[in-house]
Tab-separated table of C-alpha atoms in Angstrom:
chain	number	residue	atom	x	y	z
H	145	UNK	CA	93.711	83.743	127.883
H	146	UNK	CA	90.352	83.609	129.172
H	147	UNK	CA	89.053	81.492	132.367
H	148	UNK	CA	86.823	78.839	133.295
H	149	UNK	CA	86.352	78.448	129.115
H	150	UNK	CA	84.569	75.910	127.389
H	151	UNK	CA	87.009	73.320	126.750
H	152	UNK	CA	88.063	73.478	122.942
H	153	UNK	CA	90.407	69.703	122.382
H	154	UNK	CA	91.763	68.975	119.142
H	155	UNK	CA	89.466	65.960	119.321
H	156	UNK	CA	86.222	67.839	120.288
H	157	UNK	CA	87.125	70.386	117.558
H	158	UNK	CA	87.520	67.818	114.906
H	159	UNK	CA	85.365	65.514	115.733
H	160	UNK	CA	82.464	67.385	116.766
H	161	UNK	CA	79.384	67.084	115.548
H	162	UNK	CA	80.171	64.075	112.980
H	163	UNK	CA	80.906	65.287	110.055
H	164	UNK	CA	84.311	64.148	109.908
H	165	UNK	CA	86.163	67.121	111.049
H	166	UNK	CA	83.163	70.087	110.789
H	167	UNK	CA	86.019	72.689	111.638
H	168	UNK	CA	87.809	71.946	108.137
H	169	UNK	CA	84.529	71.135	106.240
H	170	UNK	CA	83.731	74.552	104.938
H	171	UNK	CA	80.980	77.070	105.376
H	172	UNK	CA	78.742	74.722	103.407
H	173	UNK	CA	78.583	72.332	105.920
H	174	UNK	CA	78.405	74.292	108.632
H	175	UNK	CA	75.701	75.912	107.419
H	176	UNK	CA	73.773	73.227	106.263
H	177	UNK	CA	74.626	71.551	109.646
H	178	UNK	CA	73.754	74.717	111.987
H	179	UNK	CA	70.776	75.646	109.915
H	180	UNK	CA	69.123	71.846	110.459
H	181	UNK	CA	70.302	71.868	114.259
H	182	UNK	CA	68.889	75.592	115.186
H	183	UNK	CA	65.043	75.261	116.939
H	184	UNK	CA	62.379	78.049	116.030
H	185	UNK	CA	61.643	80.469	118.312
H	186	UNK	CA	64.688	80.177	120.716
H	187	UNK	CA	66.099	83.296	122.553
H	188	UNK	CA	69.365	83.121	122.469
H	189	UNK	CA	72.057	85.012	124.862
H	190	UNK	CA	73.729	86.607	121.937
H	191	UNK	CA	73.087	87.180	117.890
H	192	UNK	CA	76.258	88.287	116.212
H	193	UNK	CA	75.210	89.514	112.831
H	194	UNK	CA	78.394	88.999	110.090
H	195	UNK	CA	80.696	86.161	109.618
H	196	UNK	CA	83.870	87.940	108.860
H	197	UNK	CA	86.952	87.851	111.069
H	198	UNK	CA	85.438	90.246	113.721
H	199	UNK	CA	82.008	88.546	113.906
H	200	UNK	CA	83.542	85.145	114.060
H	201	UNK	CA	86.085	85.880	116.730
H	202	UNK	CA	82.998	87.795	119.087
H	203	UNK	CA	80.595	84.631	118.334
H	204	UNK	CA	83.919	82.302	119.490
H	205	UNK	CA	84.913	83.586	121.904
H	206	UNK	CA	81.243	84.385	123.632
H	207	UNK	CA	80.402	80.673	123.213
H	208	UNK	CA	83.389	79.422	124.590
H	209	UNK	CA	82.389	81.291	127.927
H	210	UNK	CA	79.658	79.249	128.260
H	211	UNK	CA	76.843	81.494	126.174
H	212	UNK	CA	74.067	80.805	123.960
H	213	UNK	CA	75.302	82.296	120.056
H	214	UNK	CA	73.958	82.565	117.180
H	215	UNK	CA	75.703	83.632	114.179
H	216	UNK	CA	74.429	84.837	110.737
H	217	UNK	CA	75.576	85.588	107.466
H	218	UNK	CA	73.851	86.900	104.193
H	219	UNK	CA	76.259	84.672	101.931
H	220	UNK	CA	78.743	82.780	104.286
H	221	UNK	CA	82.017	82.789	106.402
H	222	UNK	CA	84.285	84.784	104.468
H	223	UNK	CA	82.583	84.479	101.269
H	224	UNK	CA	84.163	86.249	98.457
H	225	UNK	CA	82.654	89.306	98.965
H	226	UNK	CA	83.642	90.037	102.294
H	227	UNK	CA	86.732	91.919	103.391
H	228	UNK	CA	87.306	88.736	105.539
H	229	UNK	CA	87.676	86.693	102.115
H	230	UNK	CA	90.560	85.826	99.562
H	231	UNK	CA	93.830	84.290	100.154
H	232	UNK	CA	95.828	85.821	102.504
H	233	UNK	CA	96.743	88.932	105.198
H	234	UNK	CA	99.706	90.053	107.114
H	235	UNK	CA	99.889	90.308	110.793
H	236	UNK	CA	102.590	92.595	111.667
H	237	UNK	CA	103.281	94.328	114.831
H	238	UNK	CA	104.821	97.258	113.339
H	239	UNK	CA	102.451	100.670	113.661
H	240	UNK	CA	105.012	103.465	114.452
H	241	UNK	CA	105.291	103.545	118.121
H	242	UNK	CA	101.542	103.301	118.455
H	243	UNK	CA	100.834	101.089	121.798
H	244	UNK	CA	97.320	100.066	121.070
H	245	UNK	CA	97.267	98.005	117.670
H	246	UNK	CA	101.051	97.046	118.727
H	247	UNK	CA	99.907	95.042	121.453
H	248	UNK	CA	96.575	93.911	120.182
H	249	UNK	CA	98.416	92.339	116.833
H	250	UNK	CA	100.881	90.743	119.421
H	251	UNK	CA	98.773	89.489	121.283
H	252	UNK	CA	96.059	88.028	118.763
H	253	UNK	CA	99.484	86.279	117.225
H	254	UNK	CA	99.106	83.882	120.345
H	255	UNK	CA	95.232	82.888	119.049
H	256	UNK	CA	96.474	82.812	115.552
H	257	UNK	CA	98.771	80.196	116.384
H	258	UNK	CA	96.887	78.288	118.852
H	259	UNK	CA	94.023	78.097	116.108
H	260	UNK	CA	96.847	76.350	112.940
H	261	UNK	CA	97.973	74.414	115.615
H	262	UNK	CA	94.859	72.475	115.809
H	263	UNK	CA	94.440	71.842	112.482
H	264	UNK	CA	96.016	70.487	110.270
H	265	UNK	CA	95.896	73.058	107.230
H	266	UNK	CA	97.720	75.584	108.197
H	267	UNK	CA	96.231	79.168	109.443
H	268	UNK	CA	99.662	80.870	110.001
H	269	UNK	CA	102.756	80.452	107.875
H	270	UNK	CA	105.712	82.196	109.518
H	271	UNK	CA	107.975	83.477	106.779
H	272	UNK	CA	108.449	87.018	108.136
H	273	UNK	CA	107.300	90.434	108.005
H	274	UNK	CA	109.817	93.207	106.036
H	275	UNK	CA	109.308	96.653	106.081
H	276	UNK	CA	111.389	98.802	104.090
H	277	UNK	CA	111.757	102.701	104.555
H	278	UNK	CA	113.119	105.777	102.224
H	279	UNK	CA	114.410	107.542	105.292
H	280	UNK	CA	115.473	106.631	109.086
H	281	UNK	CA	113.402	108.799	111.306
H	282	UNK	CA	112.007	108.766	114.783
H	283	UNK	CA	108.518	106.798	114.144
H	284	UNK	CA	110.882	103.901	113.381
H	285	UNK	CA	113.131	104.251	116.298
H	286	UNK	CA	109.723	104.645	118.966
H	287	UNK	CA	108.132	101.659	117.250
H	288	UNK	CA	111.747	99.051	117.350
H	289	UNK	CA	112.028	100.395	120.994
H	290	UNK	CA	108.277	99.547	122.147
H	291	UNK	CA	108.350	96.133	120.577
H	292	UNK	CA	111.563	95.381	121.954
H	293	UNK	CA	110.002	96.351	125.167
H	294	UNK	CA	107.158	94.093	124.857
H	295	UNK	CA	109.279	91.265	123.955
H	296	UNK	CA	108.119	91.137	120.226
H	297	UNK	CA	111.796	89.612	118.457
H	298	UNK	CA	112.580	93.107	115.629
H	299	UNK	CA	115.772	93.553	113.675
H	300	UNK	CA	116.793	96.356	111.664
H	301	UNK	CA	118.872	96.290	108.444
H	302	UNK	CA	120.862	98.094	106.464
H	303	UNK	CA	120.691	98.292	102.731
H	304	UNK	CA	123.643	95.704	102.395
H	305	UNK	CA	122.227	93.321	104.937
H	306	UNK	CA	118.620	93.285	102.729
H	307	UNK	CA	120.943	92.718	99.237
H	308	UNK	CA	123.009	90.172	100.716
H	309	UNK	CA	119.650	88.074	102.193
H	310	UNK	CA	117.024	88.833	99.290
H	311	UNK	CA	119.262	89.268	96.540
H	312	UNK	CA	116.110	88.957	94.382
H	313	UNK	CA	114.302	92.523	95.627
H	314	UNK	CA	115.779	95.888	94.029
H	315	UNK	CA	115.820	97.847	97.867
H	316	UNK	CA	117.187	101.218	95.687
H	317	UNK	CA	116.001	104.629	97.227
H	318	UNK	CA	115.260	102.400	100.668
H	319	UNK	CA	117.622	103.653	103.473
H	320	UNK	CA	116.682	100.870	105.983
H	321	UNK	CA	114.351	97.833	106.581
H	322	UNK	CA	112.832	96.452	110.172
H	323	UNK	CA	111.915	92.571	109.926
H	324	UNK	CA	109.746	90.948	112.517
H	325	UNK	CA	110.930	87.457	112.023
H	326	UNK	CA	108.035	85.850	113.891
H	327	UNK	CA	104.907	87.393	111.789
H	328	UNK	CA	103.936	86.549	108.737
H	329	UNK	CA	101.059	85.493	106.603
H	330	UNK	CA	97.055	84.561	107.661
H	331	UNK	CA	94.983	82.236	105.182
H	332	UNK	CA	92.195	84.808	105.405
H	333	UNK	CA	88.940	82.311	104.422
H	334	UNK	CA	90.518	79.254	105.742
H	335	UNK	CA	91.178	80.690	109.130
H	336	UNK	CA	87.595	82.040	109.375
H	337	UNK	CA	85.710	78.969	108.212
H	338	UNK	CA	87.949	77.092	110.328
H	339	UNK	CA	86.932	79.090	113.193
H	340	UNK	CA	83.278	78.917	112.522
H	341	UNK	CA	83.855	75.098	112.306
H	342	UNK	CA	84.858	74.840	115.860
H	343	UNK	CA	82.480	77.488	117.164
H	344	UNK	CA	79.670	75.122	115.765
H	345	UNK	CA	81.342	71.768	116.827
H	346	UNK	CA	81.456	73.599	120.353
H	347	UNK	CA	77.550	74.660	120.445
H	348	UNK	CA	77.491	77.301	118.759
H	349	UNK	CA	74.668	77.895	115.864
H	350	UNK	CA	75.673	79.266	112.354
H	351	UNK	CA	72.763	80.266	109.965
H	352	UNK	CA	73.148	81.842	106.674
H	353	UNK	CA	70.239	84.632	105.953
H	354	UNK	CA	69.805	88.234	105.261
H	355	UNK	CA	69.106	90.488	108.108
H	356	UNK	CA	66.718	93.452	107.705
H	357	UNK	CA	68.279	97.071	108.943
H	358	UNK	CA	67.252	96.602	112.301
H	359	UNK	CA	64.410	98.962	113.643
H	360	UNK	CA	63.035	99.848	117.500
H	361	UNK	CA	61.966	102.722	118.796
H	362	UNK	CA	62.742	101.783	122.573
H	363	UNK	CA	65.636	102.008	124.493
H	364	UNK	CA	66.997	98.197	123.433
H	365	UNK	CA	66.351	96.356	120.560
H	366	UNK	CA	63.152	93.502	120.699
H	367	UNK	CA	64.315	91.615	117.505
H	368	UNK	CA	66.638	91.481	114.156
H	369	UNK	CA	64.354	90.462	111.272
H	370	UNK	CA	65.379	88.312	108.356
H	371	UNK	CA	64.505	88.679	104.885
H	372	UNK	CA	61.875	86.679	104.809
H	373	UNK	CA	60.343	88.182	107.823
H	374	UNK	CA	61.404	85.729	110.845
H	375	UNK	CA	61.990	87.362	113.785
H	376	UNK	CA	65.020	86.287	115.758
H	377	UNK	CA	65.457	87.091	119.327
H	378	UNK	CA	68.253	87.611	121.992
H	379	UNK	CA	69.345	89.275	125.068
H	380	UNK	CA	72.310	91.156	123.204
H	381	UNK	CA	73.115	91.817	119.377
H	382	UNK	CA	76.191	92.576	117.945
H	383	UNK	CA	76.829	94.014	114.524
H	384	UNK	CA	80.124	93.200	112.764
H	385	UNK	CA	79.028	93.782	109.196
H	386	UNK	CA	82.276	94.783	107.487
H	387	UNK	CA	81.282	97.184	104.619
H	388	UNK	CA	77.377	96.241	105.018
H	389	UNK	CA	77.577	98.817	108.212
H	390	UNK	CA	76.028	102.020	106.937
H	391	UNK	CA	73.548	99.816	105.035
H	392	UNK	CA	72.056	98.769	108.044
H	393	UNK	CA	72.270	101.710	109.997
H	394	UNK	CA	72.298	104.524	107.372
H	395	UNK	CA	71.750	107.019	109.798
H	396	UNK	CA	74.064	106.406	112.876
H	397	UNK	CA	77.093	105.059	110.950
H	398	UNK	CA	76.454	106.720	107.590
H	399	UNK	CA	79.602	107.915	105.880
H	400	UNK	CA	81.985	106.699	108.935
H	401	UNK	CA	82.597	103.870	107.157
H	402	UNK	CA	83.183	103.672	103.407
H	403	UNK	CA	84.020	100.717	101.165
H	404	UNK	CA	86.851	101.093	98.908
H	405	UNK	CA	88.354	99.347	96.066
H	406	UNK	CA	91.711	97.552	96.557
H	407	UNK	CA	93.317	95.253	93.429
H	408	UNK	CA	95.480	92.289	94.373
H	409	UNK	CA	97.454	90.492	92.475
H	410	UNK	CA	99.127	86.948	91.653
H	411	UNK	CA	102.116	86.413	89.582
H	412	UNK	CA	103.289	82.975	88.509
H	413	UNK	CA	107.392	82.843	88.822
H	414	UNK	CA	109.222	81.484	86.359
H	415	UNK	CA	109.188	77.455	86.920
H	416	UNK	CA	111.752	76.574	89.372
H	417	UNK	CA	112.739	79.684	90.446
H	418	UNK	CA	112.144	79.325	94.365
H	419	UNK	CA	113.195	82.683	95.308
H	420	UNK	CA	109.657	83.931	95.731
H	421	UNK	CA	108.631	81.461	97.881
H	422	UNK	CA	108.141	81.623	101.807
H	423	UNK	CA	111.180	79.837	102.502
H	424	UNK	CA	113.171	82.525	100.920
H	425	UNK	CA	111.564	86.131	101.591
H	426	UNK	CA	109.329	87.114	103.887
H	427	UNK	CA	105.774	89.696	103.289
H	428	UNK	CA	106.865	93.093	103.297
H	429	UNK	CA	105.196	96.255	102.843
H	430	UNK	CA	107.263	99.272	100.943
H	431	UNK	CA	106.726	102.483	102.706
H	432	UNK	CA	108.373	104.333	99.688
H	433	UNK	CA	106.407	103.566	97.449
H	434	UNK	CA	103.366	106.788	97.249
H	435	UNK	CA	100.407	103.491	96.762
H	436	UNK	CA	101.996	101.643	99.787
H	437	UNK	CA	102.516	98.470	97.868
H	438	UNK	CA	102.787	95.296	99.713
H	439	UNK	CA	103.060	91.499	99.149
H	440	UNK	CA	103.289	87.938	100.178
H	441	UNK	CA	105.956	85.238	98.553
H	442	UNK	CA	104.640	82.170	96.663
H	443	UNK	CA	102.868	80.794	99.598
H	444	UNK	CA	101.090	77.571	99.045
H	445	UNK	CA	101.659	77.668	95.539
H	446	UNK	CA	99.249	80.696	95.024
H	447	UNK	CA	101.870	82.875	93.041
H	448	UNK	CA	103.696	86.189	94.405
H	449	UNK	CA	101.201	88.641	95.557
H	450	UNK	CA	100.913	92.034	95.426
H	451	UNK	CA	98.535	95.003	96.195
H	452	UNK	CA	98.072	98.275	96.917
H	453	UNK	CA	97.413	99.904	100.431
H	454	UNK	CA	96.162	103.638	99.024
H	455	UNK	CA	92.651	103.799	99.113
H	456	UNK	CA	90.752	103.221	95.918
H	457	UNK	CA	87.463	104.299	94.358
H	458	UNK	CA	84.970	103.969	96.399
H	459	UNK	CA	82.333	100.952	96.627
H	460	UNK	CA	79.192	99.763	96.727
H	461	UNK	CA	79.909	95.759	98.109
H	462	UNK	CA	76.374	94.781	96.431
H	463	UNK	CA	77.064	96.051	93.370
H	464	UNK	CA	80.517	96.997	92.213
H	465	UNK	CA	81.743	94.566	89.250
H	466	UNK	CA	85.011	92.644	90.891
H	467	UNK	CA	87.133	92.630	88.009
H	468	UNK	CA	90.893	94.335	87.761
H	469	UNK	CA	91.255	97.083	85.097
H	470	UNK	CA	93.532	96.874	82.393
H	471	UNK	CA	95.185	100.143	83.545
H	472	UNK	CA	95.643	98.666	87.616
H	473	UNK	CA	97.559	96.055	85.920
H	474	UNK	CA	100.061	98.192	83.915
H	475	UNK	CA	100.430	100.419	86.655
H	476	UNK	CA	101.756	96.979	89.036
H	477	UNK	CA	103.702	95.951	86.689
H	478	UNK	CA	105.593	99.453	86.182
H	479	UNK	CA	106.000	99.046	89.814
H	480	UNK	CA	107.697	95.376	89.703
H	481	UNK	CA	109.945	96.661	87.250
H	482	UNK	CA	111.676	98.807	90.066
H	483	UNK	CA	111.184	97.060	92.708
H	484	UNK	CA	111.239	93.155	91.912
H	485	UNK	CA	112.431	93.133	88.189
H	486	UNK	CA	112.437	88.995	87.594
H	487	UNK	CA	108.578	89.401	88.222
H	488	UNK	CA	107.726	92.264	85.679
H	489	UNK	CA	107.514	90.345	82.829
H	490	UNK	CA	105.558	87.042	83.969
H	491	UNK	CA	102.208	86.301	83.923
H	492	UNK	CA	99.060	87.063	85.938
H	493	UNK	CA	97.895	84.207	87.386
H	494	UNK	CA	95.204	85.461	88.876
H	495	UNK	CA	93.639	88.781	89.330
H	496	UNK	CA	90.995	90.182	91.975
H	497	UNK	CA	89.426	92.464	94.278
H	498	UNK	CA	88.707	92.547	97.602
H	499	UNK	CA	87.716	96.064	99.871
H	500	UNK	CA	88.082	97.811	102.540
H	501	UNK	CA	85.784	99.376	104.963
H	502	UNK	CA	87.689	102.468	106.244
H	503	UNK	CA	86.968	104.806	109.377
H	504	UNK	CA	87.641	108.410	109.252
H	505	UNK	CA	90.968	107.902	110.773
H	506	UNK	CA	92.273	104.268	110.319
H	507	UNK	CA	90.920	103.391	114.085
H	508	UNK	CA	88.532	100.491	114.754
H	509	UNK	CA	85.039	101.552	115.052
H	510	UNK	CA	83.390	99.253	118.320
H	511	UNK	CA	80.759	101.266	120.336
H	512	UNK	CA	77.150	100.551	121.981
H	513	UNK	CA	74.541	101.417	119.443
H	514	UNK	CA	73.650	105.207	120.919
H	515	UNK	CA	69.963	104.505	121.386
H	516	UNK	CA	69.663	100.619	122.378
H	517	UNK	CA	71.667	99.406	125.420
H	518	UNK	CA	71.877	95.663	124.380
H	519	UNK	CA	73.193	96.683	120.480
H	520	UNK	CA	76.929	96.728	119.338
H	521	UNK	CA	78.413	98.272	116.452
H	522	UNK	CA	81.749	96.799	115.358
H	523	UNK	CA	83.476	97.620	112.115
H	524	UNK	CA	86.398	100.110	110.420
H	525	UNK	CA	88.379	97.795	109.166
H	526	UNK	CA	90.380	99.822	107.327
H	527	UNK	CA	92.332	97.798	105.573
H	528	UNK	CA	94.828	96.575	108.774
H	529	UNK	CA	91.758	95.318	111.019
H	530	UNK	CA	91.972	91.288	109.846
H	531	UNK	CA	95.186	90.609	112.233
H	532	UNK	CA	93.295	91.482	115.332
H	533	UNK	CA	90.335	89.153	114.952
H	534	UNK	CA	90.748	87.686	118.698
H	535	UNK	CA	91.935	90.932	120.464
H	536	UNK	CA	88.688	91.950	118.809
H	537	UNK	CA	86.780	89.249	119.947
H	538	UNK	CA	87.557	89.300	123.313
H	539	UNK	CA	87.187	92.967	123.531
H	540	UNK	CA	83.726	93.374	122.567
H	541	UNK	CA	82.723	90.171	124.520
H	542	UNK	CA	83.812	91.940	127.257
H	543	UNK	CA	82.168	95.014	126.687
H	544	UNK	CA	78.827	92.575	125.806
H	545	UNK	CA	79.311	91.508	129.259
H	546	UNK	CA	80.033	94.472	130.909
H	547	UNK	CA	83.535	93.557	132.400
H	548	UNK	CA	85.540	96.714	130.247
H	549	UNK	CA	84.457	99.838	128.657
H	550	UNK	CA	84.642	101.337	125.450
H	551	UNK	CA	88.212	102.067	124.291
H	552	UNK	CA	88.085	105.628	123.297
H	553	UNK	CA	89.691	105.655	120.330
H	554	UNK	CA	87.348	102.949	118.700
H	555	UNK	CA	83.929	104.633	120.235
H	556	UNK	CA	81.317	106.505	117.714
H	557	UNK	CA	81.684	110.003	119.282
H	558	UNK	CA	85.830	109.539	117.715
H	559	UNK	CA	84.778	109.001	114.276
H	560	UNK	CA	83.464	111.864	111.606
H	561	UNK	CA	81.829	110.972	108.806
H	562	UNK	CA	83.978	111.187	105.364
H	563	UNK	CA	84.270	114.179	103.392
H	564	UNK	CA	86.536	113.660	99.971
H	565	UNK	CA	88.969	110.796	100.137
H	566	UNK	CA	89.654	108.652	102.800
H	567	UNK	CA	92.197	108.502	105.488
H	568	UNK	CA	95.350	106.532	105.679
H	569	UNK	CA	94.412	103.188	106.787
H	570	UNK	CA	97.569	102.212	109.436
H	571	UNK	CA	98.028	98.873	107.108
């Protein structure tokens, strides 16, 4: 937790700027409430440029240390065509033994919480986090013995045990399963409107415009320019643009970050049957399965979800048509049939797609601009980056404010540009 923080009450958060609970009003309010508060020509301390789950964590968590924000948005706070939009994501805490995201997904879980606690639609909804595996191996052993170590509760199950407790999954060709009883599902927009809501209600200013790809030949950046040519100033800028990333800065990020395709899918159970629902299975992710498929129960009355983790076509987040092919559905379906066979045959209730914004190699990509000394980059994604929205925000505002440096697995100089398909994305 951070120190000598602005204080952040349930009643200052809900209350605060009069519009009858701003933090659950929705992006139109806040922006419509922001936009009308926000004097011309101020400088501000910080601009953080992207309203996704990154960009709303940095401007958070900077303005509840005491400092001057302003945060912008083309369309709005996990609109629905940002990676940071849609229904729901997993936080997990199992990555094979690897240390980093381990701890920064268990740690984030404690801002997850603390953020549904305060309101009073939920953010988080505990059912679980299942993954099963074709084969016992040593990545599995590293990763149950680090999270025992860091006091994360982890079981893991035979093929019996998972039969006998989700009678309503086919777990053939799976050799074992590791739950994390305590994880579970995010409500992806909710959570970041939400936390827009009280980053406004706290001080904070939200605007919604287009920024121009920012230009200076200096050794720190002046301005960011909007679309319609207003010039908007600040001591530090920070960058968390999602798939938007080698738009703006076509020639330092480039091809280190590509958007992809990724279908998702909602089934409708047959009426009555509550064995899909949170109370009775928890997410999983199938690590058999060559697409990586992975899901959510009924949660919030949404339908069973599915999607796929392999990496789809690639993108263009302006102007790719966001429909699911006839073909993506067939091939689900096929899968259900083996895998959760009461599902196969009901129908779609809803269909969509969201993207990803991968890195070369799955890491996060968070670095100083390589030219301007007050400019951050902050993006790659990749498909697993949503869960560690507060480790991320309290990262690069300490890196903003020059209390840490750059991690070196997230920093520029670790990331190549893509060449063919991309990388598996750690989800």
């Amino acid at each position: 937790m951070i120190g000598d923080d602005i204080n952040l009450s349930r009643r200052t958060v809900l209350g605060g700027m009069g519009l009858g609970g701003l933090a659950a009003a929705g992006s139109a309010s806040v922006a419509a409430a922001a936009s009308a508060a926000m004097p011309a020509g101020r400088h501000w301390d910080h601009i953080v440029v992207g309203a996704g789950v990154f960009g709303a964590w940095i401007a958070w968590t900077l303005r509840r240390r005491g400092a001057s924000v302003l945060l912008v948005d083309a369309w709005g706070p996990a609109h629905n065509r940002a990676s940071s939009g849609g229904e729901t994501r997993l936080i997990r805490t199992e990555y094979g033994g690897d240390p980093l995201y381990t701890r920064m997904a268990w740690d984030s879980l404690v801002e997850w919480r603390a953020l549904s606690q305060r309101h009073d639609d939920p953010i988080f909804h505990q059912v679980g986090a299942l993954y099963i595996y074709p084969e016992t191996g040593p990545d599995i052993d590293r990763s149950v013995a680090l999270q025992r170590s860091l006091g994360i509760p982890i079981e893991t199950l035979t093929v019996p045990d998972m039969a006998r407790r989700w009678p309503q999954i086919d777990f053939d060709g799976i050799a074992v399963g590791v739950l994390q009883p305590t994880m579970g599902a995010l409500m992806a927009r909710r959570s970041v409107q939400t936390l827009v809501g009280e980053f406004v209600a706290a001080g904070g200013v939200y605007r919604q415009c287009a920024i121009d790809p920012p230009r200076s030949g200096g050794a720190s950046l002046d301005a960011v320019r909007t679309g319609d040519g207003e010039e908007l100033r600040a001591g530090h800028y920070v960058f968390a643009c999602g798939p938007w990333l080698p738009k703006l800065f076509s020639d330092v990020i480039g091809a280190r970050i590509v958007p992809t395709r990724q279908d998702v899918f909602f089934f409708a159970p047959q009426a009555g049957d509550t064995r899909f629902e949170g109370a009775h299975m928890p997410a999983w992710v199938d690590m058999s399965s060559k697409d990586f498929h992975y899901g959510f129960p009924d949660i919030e009355s949404r339908g069973f979800k599915i999607a796929l983790d392999a990496h789809g076509p690639l993108i263009d987040p302006d102007t790719a048509d966001r429909r699911i092919s006839d073909q993506a559905l067939a091939d689900v379906r096929a899968y259900l049939t083996r895998r959760f066979p009461a599902l196969a045959r009901r129908p779609l209730a809803e269909g969509r797609f969201c993207q990803y914004e991968n890195s070369d190699n799955g890491d996060l990509l968070i670095d100083r601009h390589p030219q301007w000394s007050n400019g951050w980059i902050v993006g790659g994604g990749s498909g697993h980056g949503f869960k560690h929205g507060p480790a991320v925000g309290r990262h690069v505002a300490d890196l903003v404010t020059r209390t840490r440096r750059v991690e070196p697995r997230f920093a520029l100089s670790a990331h190549a540009p893509h060449h063919g398909g991309a990388s598996d994305s750690r989800s």
